[in-house]
Coordinates of C-alpha atoms in Angstrom, one line a residue:
M1 CA 0.0 -0.1 0.2
L2 CA 1.1 3.7 -1.1
G3 CA 2.6 5.7 1.9
I4 CA 5.1 6.7 4.5
P5 CA 5.2 3.2 6.0
E6 CA 7.1 5.5 9.4
L7 CA 3.8 7.6 10.0
P8 CA 0.9 6.7 11.9
A9 CA -0.9 3.5 9.3
N10 CA -3.8 4.4 7.1
A11 CA -2.8 7.8 7.5
F12 CA -0.7 9.3 4.3
T13 CA -1.8 6.5 1.8
F14 CA -3.6 7.2 -1.1
R15 CA -6.1 6.9 -3.5
E16 CA -5.8 5.7 -7.1
G17 CA -7.4 7.9 -9.4
A18 CA -6.8 11.0 -5.7
L19 CA -5.2 14.2 -5.4
Y20 CA -2.9 14.8 -2.7
C21 CA -0.5 18.5 -2.4
Y22 CA 2.7 18.8 -0.2
F23 CA 4.0 22.4 0.5
S24 CA 7.2 22.7 1.1
P25 CA 9.5 25.9 1.3
A26 CA 12.4 24.4 -0.5
L27 CA 13.1 21.8 -2.5
R28 CA 15.2 20.0 -1.2
D29 CA 13.0 20.4 2.7
A30 CA 11.4 17.5 1.7
A31 CA 13.8 15.1 -0.4
P32 CA 13.9 12.4 2.7
L33 CA 10.3 12.3 2.3
L34 CA 9.1 11.9 -1.4
L35 CA 12.4 9.6 -1.0
R36 CA 11.0 7.4 0.9
L37 CA 7.9 7.5 -0.7
V38 CA 8.9 6.7 -3.8
N39 CA 10.8 4.3 -2.7
S40 CA 7.8 2.8 -1.4
S41 CA 5.8 2.9 -4.2
K42 CA 6.0 -0.6 -6.5
R43 CA 6.1 1.5 -9.6
S44 CA 6.6 5.6 -10.0
H45 CA 7.1 8.6 -12.5
F46 CA 8.1 11.9 -10.2
V47 CA 8.3 15.3 -12.7
I48 CA 10.1 18.5 -11.8
D49 CA 9.4 21.7 -13.3
C50 CA 13.8 22.1 -13.6
S51 CA 17.1 20.5 -15.7
E52 CA 19.0 18.0 -12.8
Y53 CA 21.5 20.5 -12.6
E54 CA 18.5 22.6 -10.9
L55 CA 17.8 20.0 -8.7
F56 CA 20.5 18.3 -7.6
S57 CA 22.7 21.3 -7.0
G58 CA 19.8 22.4 -3.7
L59 CA 21.3 18.6 -2.3
D60 CA 23.9 17.4 -0.5
A61 CA 25.7 14.6 -1.7
Q62 CA 24.4 12.2 0.0
T63 CA 21.0 13.4 -1.1
Q64 CA 22.2 13.1 -4.8
D65 CA 23.3 9.7 -4.1
N66 CA 19.9 8.4 -3.3
F67 CA 18.3 10.1 -6.0
C68 CA 20.7 9.1 -8.9
K69 CA 20.1 5.8 -7.5
T70 CA 16.1 5.2 -7.5
F71 CA 15.8 7.5 -11.1
S72 CA 18.0 4.3 -11.9
S73 CA 15.4 2.3 -11.5
P74 CA 13.4 0.9 -14.0
Q75 CA 10.2 0.9 -11.4
H76 CA 11.1 5.2 -10.1
P77 CA 12.0 6.4 -13.5
A78 CA 12.4 10.7 -13.1
F79 CA 11.6 13.3 -15.3
F80 CA 12.8 17.1 -15.7
W81 CA 12.0 19.8 -17.6
H82 CA 14.3 21.6 -20.0
S83 CA 12.6 25.3 -21.0
S84 CA 14.2 29.1 -20.7
A85 CA 13.1 31.5 -18.9
E86 CA 10.1 33.1 -21.4
E87 CA 9.0 29.4 -21.6
S88 CA 8.2 28.9 -17.5
K89 CA 6.7 32.2 -17.4
K90 CA 3.7 30.0 -19.7
R91 CA 3.5 27.1 -17.0
N92 CA 0.6 26.9 -15.5
L93 CA -1.0 22.9 -14.0
S94 CA -3.0 22.6 -17.6
T95 CA 0.3 22.8 -19.7
F96 CA 1.7 20.3 -16.6
L97 CA -1.1 17.7 -18.1
A98 CA 0.0 17.9 -21.3
D99 CA 4.1 17.0 -20.9
S100 CA 2.4 14.5 -18.6
Q101 CA 0.1 12.4 -20.2
R102 CA 2.5 12.3 -22.8
L103 CA 4.8 9.6 -20.4
H104 CA 1.7 7.1 -20.6
P105 CA 2.3 6.2 -17.8
R106 CA 0.6 3.0 -16.7
N107 CA -2.5 2.4 -13.9
N108 CA -2.0 2.2 -10.4
T109 CA 1.4 4.9 -10.6
L110 CA 2.2 7.0 -8.4
L111 CA 2.8 10.7 -9.9
I112 CA 5.0 13.0 -8.6
I113 CA 4.4 16.6 -9.3
A114 CA 6.9 18.8 -8.4
I115 CA 6.3 22.5 -8.8
H116 CA 7.2 25.9 -8.3
A117 CA 4.5 27.9 -6.8
D118 CA 4.7 30.8 -8.4
R119 CA 4.5 29.0 -11.6
I120 CA 0.5 29.0 -10.8
A121 CA -0.1 31.4 -7.4
N122 CA -1.6 34.6 -10.5
D123 CA -4.1 31.9 -11.5
T124 CA -7.3 33.0 -11.1
P125 CA -9.6 30.8 -9.1
K126 CA -11.6 29.7 -12.2
Q127 CA -8.2 28.5 -13.8
R128 CA -7.3 26.7 -11.2
N129 CA -10.6 24.7 -10.8
R130 CA -11.2 23.9 -14.5
Q131 CA -7.2 22.4 -14.0
I132 CA -7.8 20.8 -10.9
S133 CA -11.0 18.3 -12.5
Q134 CA -8.4 18.2 -16.1
W135 CA -5.8 16.1 -13.4
A136 CA -8.6 14.8 -11.5
N137 CA -10.8 13.1 -14.3
W138 CA -7.1 11.8 -16.0
A139 CA -6.0 10.2 -12.9
R140 CA -9.7 8.7 -12.5
Q141 CA -9.5 7.5 -15.8
K142 CA -6.1 5.9 -15.8
K143 CA -5.7 5.2 -12.0
L144 CA -3.1 6.9 -11.1
S145 CA -2.3 8.9 -7.4
V146 CA -1.1 12.1 -8.0
L147 CA 0.8 14.1 -5.8
F148 CA 1.6 18.2 -6.1
H149 CA 4.9 19.2 -4.6
F150 CA 4.5 23.0 -4.6
Y151 CA 7.6 24.4 -2.9
G152 CA 8.4 27.8 -2.7
D153 CA 6.5 30.7 -1.4
Y154 CA 2.8 28.7 -1.2
Q155 CA 1.4 31.1 1.5
S156 CA -1.0 32.6 -1.0
L157 CA -1.6 29.0 -2.6
R158 CA -2.7 26.7 -0.4
P159 CA -5.4 28.6 1.0
A160 CA -6.5 28.5 -2.6
L161 CA -6.1 25.2 -2.9
I162 CA -8.1 24.5 0.0
K163 CA -11.1 26.1 -1.2
D164 CA -11.4 23.6 -4.1
S165 CA -11.1 20.3 -1.8
A166 CA -13.5 19.0 -3.4
Q167 CA -11.2 18.0 -6.1
I168 CA -8.0 17.6 -3.8
A169 CA -7.9 14.3 -1.0
G170 CA -5.7 15.7 0.9
M171 CA -2.6 18.4 2.1
L172 CA 0.6 18.3 4.0
S173 CA 2.7 20.4 4.9
L174 CA 6.3 20.6 5.5
Q175 CA 8.7 22.5 7.6
P176 CA 12.2 21.9 8.6
I177 CA 13.2 22.4 12.0
S178 CA 17.1 20.9 12.2
R179 CA 19.2 19.0 9.3
H180 CA 17.9 16.3 10.8
K181 CA 14.5 17.8 11.6
L182 CA 11.4 18.0 9.6
N183 CA 7.5 19.4 11.2
V184 CA 4.6 17.3 9.0
H185 CA 1.7 18.9 9.4
L186 CA -1.4 17.2 8.3
H187 CA -4.2 19.8 6.9
Y188 CA -6.5 17.0 6.1
W189 CA -5.4 13.7 4.4
Y190 CA -8.5 11.1 3.3
S191 CA -7.0 7.7 2.5
S192 CA -8.2 4.0 1.2
V193 CA -9.1 3.1 4.2
D194 CA -9.2 6.7 7.4
I195 CA -9.9 9.9 7.5
I196 CA -7.9 12.6 9.2
A197 CA -7.2 16.2 10.4
D198 CA -5.6 18.5 11.8
Q199 CA -2.4 16.2 13.0
E200 CA 1.4 17.2 13.5
Y201 CA 4.9 15.0 13.2
F202 CA 8.2 15.5 13.8
L203 CA 9.8 13.4 10.8
N204 CA 13.9 12.1 12.1
T205 CA 15.0 12.4 8.6
A206 CA 18.9 11.5 9.5
D207 CA 18.4 8.7 7.7
T208 CA 15.9 8.2 4.2
N209 CA 16.0 4.1 4.8
C210 CA 14.4 4.4 8.2
L211 CA 12.3 7.9 9.2
S212 CA 10.8 7.9 12.7
A213 CA 7.8 9.8 13.6
I214 CA 6.8 11.5 17.2
E215 CA 3.3 12.8 16.9
H216 CA 3.7 16.2 18.3
Q217 CA 0.6 16.7 21.1
I218 CA 0.1 20.0 22.5
N219 CA 0.1 20.6 26.2
H220 CA -0.8 23.9 27.3
G221 CA 0.1 22.8 31.1
T222 CA -0.8 24.2 34.2
T223 CA -0.6 28.1 35.5
D224 CA -1.9 26.4 39.4
S225 CA -0.8 29.5 41.5
T226 CA 1.3 27.2 44.2
T227 CA 4.3 27.6 44.0
A228 CA 7.2 25.0 41.6
I229 CA 9.9 23.3 43.2
D230 CA 11.7 24.8 40.4
E231 CA 11.2 28.8 40.4
D232 CA 14.1 29.6 41.4
H233 CA 16.6 28.2 38.7
I234 CA 18.1 29.5 35.7
H235 CA 18.8 26.7 33.1
I236 CA 21.1 29.2 30.7
A237 CA 23.3 29.1 27.6
A238 CA 26.7 29.7 28.1
P239 CA 27.2 32.3 25.0
A240 CA 24.0 34.0 27.6
L241 CA 27.1 34.4 30.7
T242 CA 28.8 36.7 28.4
D243 CA 30.5 39.5 31.1
A244 CA 28.5 37.2 33.9
D245 CA 32.0 37.2 35.7
Q246 CA 32.0 41.8 35.8
V247 CA 28.7 41.1 38.3
A248 CA 29.4 40.1 42.2
S249 CA 29.4 36.4 41.8
N250 CA 26.6 35.8 44.7
R251 CA 24.3 37.3 41.3
T252 CA 25.8 34.6 38.8
I253 CA 24.8 31.5 40.4
M254 CA 22.7 29.1 37.5
T255 CA 21.0 26.2 37.9
H256 CA 22.4 24.8 34.6
S257 CA 24.5 25.6 31.9
A258 CA 25.1 24.2 28.6
S259 CA 27.8 25.3 25.5
D260 CA 24.8 26.4 23.1
N261 CA 21.1 26.3 23.0
R262 CA 20.6 22.7 21.5
R263 CA 22.2 21.1 24.1
L264 CA 20.4 23.1 26.5
L265 CA 17.2 22.1 24.6
E266 CA 18.2 18.5 25.0
S267 CA 19.4 19.2 28.7
I268 CA 16.8 20.1 29.2
K269 CA 13.5 16.2 31.2
H270 CA 11.1 18.2 33.5
L271 CA 10.1 22.1 34.0
D272 CA 7.9 24.0 36.0
A273 CA 8.4 27.6 36.6
A274 CA 12.3 27.8 36.1
T275 CA 13.6 29.8 33.8
V276 CA 15.6 28.8 30.5
V277 CA 17.8 31.4 28.9
F278 CA 18.7 31.6 25.5
S279 CA 21.6 33.7 23.3
C280 CA 21.2 34.8 20.4
A281 CA 24.3 36.2 18.3
A282 CA 22.6 36.1 15.0
P283 CA 20.2 36.6 12.6
N284 CA 19.1 33.5 11.7
D285 CA 19.5 32.2 14.9
A286 CA 15.4 33.1 15.7
R287 CA 14.2 30.8 13.6
D288 CA 15.6 28.0 15.8
I289 CA 15.2 29.9 19.2
A290 CA 12.1 30.2 18.1
V291 CA 11.4 26.2 17.1
M292 CA 13.1 25.8 21.1
C293 CA 10.1 28.1 22.7
Y294 CA 7.2 26.9 20.9
E295 CA 8.1 23.4 21.8
L296 CA 8.7 24.4 25.9
R297 CA 6.0 26.7 26.0
T298 CA 3.7 23.9 23.9
K299 CA 5.5 21.0 26.5
Y300 CA 5.0 22.9 29.9
G301 CA 2.6 25.6 29.5
G302 CA 2.4 29.4 30.8
R303 CA 3.9 28.8 34.1
P304 CA 8.3 28.5 32.6
K305 CA 10.0 31.6 32.0
L306 CA 11.2 31.5 28.8
I307 CA 14.0 34.2 27.8
I308 CA 16.7 35.3 24.7
R309 CA 19.3 37.8 25.5
E310 CA 20.6 39.3 22.4
L311 CA 24.8 39.5 22.4
K312 CA 25.3 41.5 19.2
P313 CA 22.7 44.2 17.2
C314 CA 21.5 40.8 15.0
L315 CA 17.1 40.9 16.2
R316 CA 14.9 43.3 13.9
Y317 CA 11.8 44.4 14.5
S318 CA 10.1 41.4 12.3
D319 CA 12.5 38.8 14.5
T320 CA 11.8 39.4 18.3
R321 CA 7.8 39.5 16.9
F322 CA 8.2 36.3 15.6
L323 CA 10.0 35.2 18.7
L324 CA 7.5 36.5 21.3
R325 CA 5.4 34.1 19.1
S326 CA 6.8 31.5 19.7
G327 CA 6.0 31.8 23.1
A328 CA 9.3 34.1 24.5
N329 CA 8.9 36.3 27.5
L330 CA 11.2 38.7 27.2
I331 CA 14.0 39.4 25.0
A332 CA 16.6 41.1 26.3
P333 CA 18.8 43.3 23.9
H334 CA 22.1 43.9 23.0
T335 CA 23.2 47.2 24.5
V336 CA 20.9 45.4 29.1
G337 CA 24.5 44.4 30.3
F338 CA 24.0 41.6 32.6
S339 CA 23.7 42.7 36.1
D340 CA 20.7 44.7 34.4
F341 CA 19.8 41.1 32.5
L342 CA 19.8 39.7 35.8
D343 CA 17.1 42.4 37.9
Q344 CA 14.9 41.7 34.8
I345 CA 14.7 38.1 34.7
D346 CA 14.4 38.7 38.6
A347 CA 11.2 41.0 37.8
L348 CA 9.2 37.8 35.6
Q349 CA 9.4 35.3 38.6
G350 CA 6.2 34.2 39.9
Q351 CA 4.5 35.8 36.8
V352 CA 2.4 33.1 33.8
M353 CA 2.6 33.3 30.9
I354 CA -1.8 34.0 29.2
R355 CA -0.4 34.5 25.6
S356 CA -2.4 32.1 23.0
L357 CA 0.6 30.7 20.2
P358 CA -0.4 29.2 16.9
A359 CA -2.4 26.7 16.4
S360 CA 0.5 24.1 15.3
L361 CA 4.6 25.0 14.5
S362 CA 3.8 24.8 11.1
D363 CA 1.9 28.1 11.0
M364 CA 4.6 29.3 13.0
L365 CA 7.1 28.7 11.3
E366 CA 5.3 29.9 7.6
S367 CA 4.9 33.8 9.4
W368 CA 9.0 33.3 9.5
N369 CA 10.0 34.3 5.7
G370 CA 6.6 36.7 5.3
I371 CA 7.1 38.2 1.9
N372 CA 10.2 37.0 0.5
Q373 CA 10.4 39.2 -2.3
R374 CA 12.2 42.5 -2.7
G375 CA 12.9 45.2 -5.2
Y376 CA 11.2 46.1 -8.2
F377 CA 8.2 44.8 -9.6
E378 CA 5.3 46.6 -12.7
P379 CA 2.4 48.0 -10.5
K380 CA 0.2 45.2 -11.0
E381 CA 2.0 42.5 -9.4
F382 CA 3.4 45.2 -7.0
V383 CA -0.4 46.0 -5.5
Q384 CA -0.7 41.8 -5.1
H385 CA 2.3 41.2 -3.5
A386 CA 1.2 44.3 -1.2
Q387 CA -2.0 43.3 -0.9
L388 CA -0.9 39.4 0.7
A389 CA 2.0 41.7 2.5
L390 CA -1.1 43.4 4.1
D391 CA -3.0 40.0 5.0
T392 CA 0.4 38.3 6.7
S393 CA 0.6 41.9 9.0
R394 CA -3.0 41.7 10.5
Q395 CA -2.5 37.5 10.9
D396 CA 1.6 38.4 12.5
D397 CA 0.5 41.8 13.8
L398 CA 2.9 43.1 12.1
D399 CA 3.4 47.1 11.2
L400 CA 4.4 48.0 8.0
V401 CA 4.2 51.5 5.8
L402 CA 4.1 52.2 1.8
L403 CA 5.3 55.5 1.3
L404 CA 4.5 57.5 -2.2
L405 CA 7.3 59.8 -3.9
K406 CA 7.3 62.4 -5.9
P407 CA 10.7 63.1 -7.6
S408 CA 11.9 66.9 -8.4
K409 CA 10.9 68.1 -11.4
T410 CA 15.6 67.9 -11.8
I411 CA 14.9 64.0 -11.8
A412 CA 13.7 61.8 -13.8
I413 CA 12.1 58.5 -12.6
E414 CA 15.0 56.0 -13.7
H415 CA 17.2 57.8 -11.7
C416 CA 15.7 57.9 -8.3
L417 CA 15.5 54.2 -9.4
S418 CA 19.4 53.7 -9.8
L419 CA 20.1 55.5 -6.5
C420 CA 17.3 53.0 -4.5
N421 CA 19.1 50.2 -3.0
M422 CA 16.2 46.6 -1.7
T423 CA 18.4 44.6 0.6
R424 CA 14.9 43.6 2.6
N425 CA 13.1 40.6 1.9
G426 CA 9.2 42.0 1.9
D427 CA 10.7 46.2 0.6
L428 CA 9.3 46.5 -2.8
V429 CA 9.0 49.2 -5.2
T430 CA 7.6 50.5 -8.3
V431 CA 7.1 53.1 -10.7
S432 CA 3.3 54.8 -11.1
D433 CA 2.9 57.5 -13.5
G434 CA 5.9 59.2 -12.7
E435 CA 5.8 58.3 -8.6
L436 CA 6.7 55.9 -6.6
F437 CA 5.8 53.5 -4.5
I438 CA 8.3 51.9 -1.8
L439 CA 6.5 48.7 0.7
F440 CA 8.1 48.6 3.8
G441 CA 7.3 45.0 5.8
A442 CA 7.6 44.6 8.8
C443 CA 8.7 48.3 9.7
R444 CA 6.9 50.3 12.4
A445 CA 5.7 53.7 11.3
A446 CA 8.6 55.6 13.6
D447 CA 11.1 53.6 11.6
A448 CA 10.4 55.0 8.4
D449 CA 12.0 57.6 8.1
T450 CA 15.0 56.0 9.5
A451 CA 14.0 53.1 6.4
L452 CA 14.1 55.5 3.7
R453 CA 17.0 57.3 4.5
N454 CA 19.5 53.7 4.3
S455 CA 17.3 52.7 0.8
F456 CA 18.9 56.1 -1.1
A457 CA 22.4 56.4 -1.9
L458 CA 21.9 60.7 -1.1
P459 CA 19.8 61.8 1.3
P460 CA 15.8 61.7 0.1
Q461 CA 14.6 65.2 0.2
E462 CA 17.8 65.6 -2.5
I463 CA 15.4 63.6 -5.0
F464 CA 12.3 63.4 -3.8
A465 CA 10.0 66.8 -4.1
E466 CA 7.2 65.5 -1.8
T467 CA 6.9 62.4 0.2
L468 CA 3.6 60.7 1.7
Q469 CA 3.6 58.0 4.0
F470 CA 0.6 55.8 4.6
S471 CA 0.9 53.5 8.0
E472 CA -2.8 52.2 8.9
V473 CA -4.2 49.6 6.9
A474 CA -6.8 51.2 5.2
D475 CA -4.5 54.5 3.8
I476 CA -2.2 52.2 2.6
E477 CA -5.2 49.3 1.3
E478 CA -6.7 53.6 -0.7
A479 CA -3.0 54.3 -2.1
I480 CA -2.2 50.8 -4.0
A481 CA -5.7 50.4 -5.3
S482 CA -4.6 54.2 -6.9
I483 CA -1.4 52.1 -8.5
L484 CA -2.8 49.8 -11.1
P485 CA -4.3 51.9 -13.4
A486 CA -0.8 53.9 -14.3
R487 CA -0.9 54.4 -17.9
D488 CA 3.1 54.9 -17.8
Y489 CA 5.7 52.7 -16.2
L490 CA 8.3 50.8 -16.1
S491 CA 9.0 47.2 -17.0
A492 CA 10.8 44.5 -14.2
E493 CA 13.6 43.8 -16.5
K494 CA 14.2 47.4 -16.7
G495 CA 13.7 48.2 -13.4
Q496 CA 15.7 45.5 -11.1
Q497 CA 18.5 46.5 -14.1
L498 CA 18.6 49.8 -12.6
L499 CA 18.7 49.3 -9.1
S500 CA 21.6 47.0 -9.8
L501 CA 23.1 49.6 -10.3
A502 CA 22.4 51.4 -6.9
P503 CA 25.6 51.3 -4.5
N504 CA 26.4 48.0 -2.0
Q505 CA 25.8 50.3 0.5
P506 CA 23.5 52.7 0.9
S507 CA 24.4 55.9 2.8
R508 CA 24.3 56.7 6.2
S509 CA 23.9 60.3 5.8
Q510 CA 25.0 63.2 3.9
D511 CA 29.2 63.7 5.3
A512 CA 29.6 59.8 5.0
F513 CA 29.1 59.1 1.5
T514 CA 30.0 60.7 -1.8
V515 CA 28.2 59.1 -4.4
P516 CA 30.5 58.7 -8.2
T517 CA 29.2 60.5 -11.1
E518 CA 28.8 57.4 -13.2
L519 CA 25.9 56.7 -10.5
R520 CA 24.4 59.9 -11.0
T521 CA 23.9 59.5 -14.8
S522 CA 24.1 56.4 -15.5
A523 CA 20.8 55.3 -15.3
K524 CA 19.7 56.9 -19.0
P525 CA 15.9 57.9 -19.7
V526 CA 13.9 54.9 -21.0
T527 CA 10.2 54.9 -22.8
L528 CA 8.5 53.9 -20.6
L529 CA 5.7 51.1 -21.1
S530 CA 1.9 51.5 -21.3
Q531 CA -1.2 49.5 -20.6
Y532 CA -3.2 51.5 -23.4
K533 CA -2.9 51.1 -26.3
S534 CA -3.5 53.7 -29.1

């Protein structure tokens, strides 16, 4: 019977003639699961919308060898698409169906179709429903089990596909937790013998030949106010003890310490109301720490105090919000000395966290990257990304800011873009009828001026005659609605080209940086595109 044997019995088997969906941020995240799935089936076809080089360049050597060994079997062939960038833009579920039908798979074959989510994310609901119906009819006719694996930025695609659940028999999302640990969130699954929904599992992927799964149970724990036996215990990662030697020894006694955050988590066997201190020294640490906080919070409830000490400036506004959503009580900035940090620990004693957590670890992790795009987009696509950013900001309780910039009369709009440097994911820019619109994702209104200064090689007041700021949701929605009727705009290719002319390090002050003459003049006036033909 098709499925993943290590997962709960009959939970992930595939019915003949049915469609299923997997989602993951990157193809490599799902590689161990897909390999195990293929090897557990009698006959399968693996079809992917990229070349062999693109697939294998994202995998480690061991996984590459496992794929080669699997695909060398006549029972499990793999098929790759080789097409130009222009042809790739035209692909949708219908073109994938036409190409897959040419493979003439035998009855009772498992067909795995790996597709980047961007290729079909912009299809209208009517188009998507029609295409899914075509796939479902073919699967029933040929008695195939079809698994779509959508990888990339799938956050907007998955809700749209859930609406078509009558045609799709199961959906699950995959999120990497660590190098050999995967979170599997089952949204719903209709197998040949059972129906299950809203379940979460941890999958150990250290050995693709023998996966192991543990059901993840959320336990909100007790909020009993009685004194706990470990109330005064402090478990701390050794790096968070930085500068501890400068404080009196009677204030630096810790119950337990470990060399790093991961070993600290592994060493904790039980918590009642103790304090756990993680260290954070790099931006990427935030995601790992958030997973640890979520695991501890769901396992032991609201009484433990979970604290993150920032060792050097690395956490942005979006990172701190993400850590708080994961169940952290406090994030201590790098500017707080160790003695004051101990005072903050003391201040938390006896408190119970009552904030609600995300419904699942998968839901929390999906909010980590937010909007992955950055840079220049044509008005229509800019509006789509801006609306998605608004939806995400509501869900994750994040602020964002939209700026309308009107260039000085002596400066061409292309020259403005050649001085602009979009460095953060979620920061988008477009040109509409001679005006610049910039969306700063995960940005407080009070920080918008700083973000704007850091985005241009010259002080903004020297480039723009007028700057309008929108930070309220209703105002942002009204402003982006005015972008769609744009008559004149720059193409995406030209816009990105102009952005690439900007210095790598944006200016921090007028005296600190002088823009070379060639950067000011290299952007030549170009013909704007028009949505209206005479």
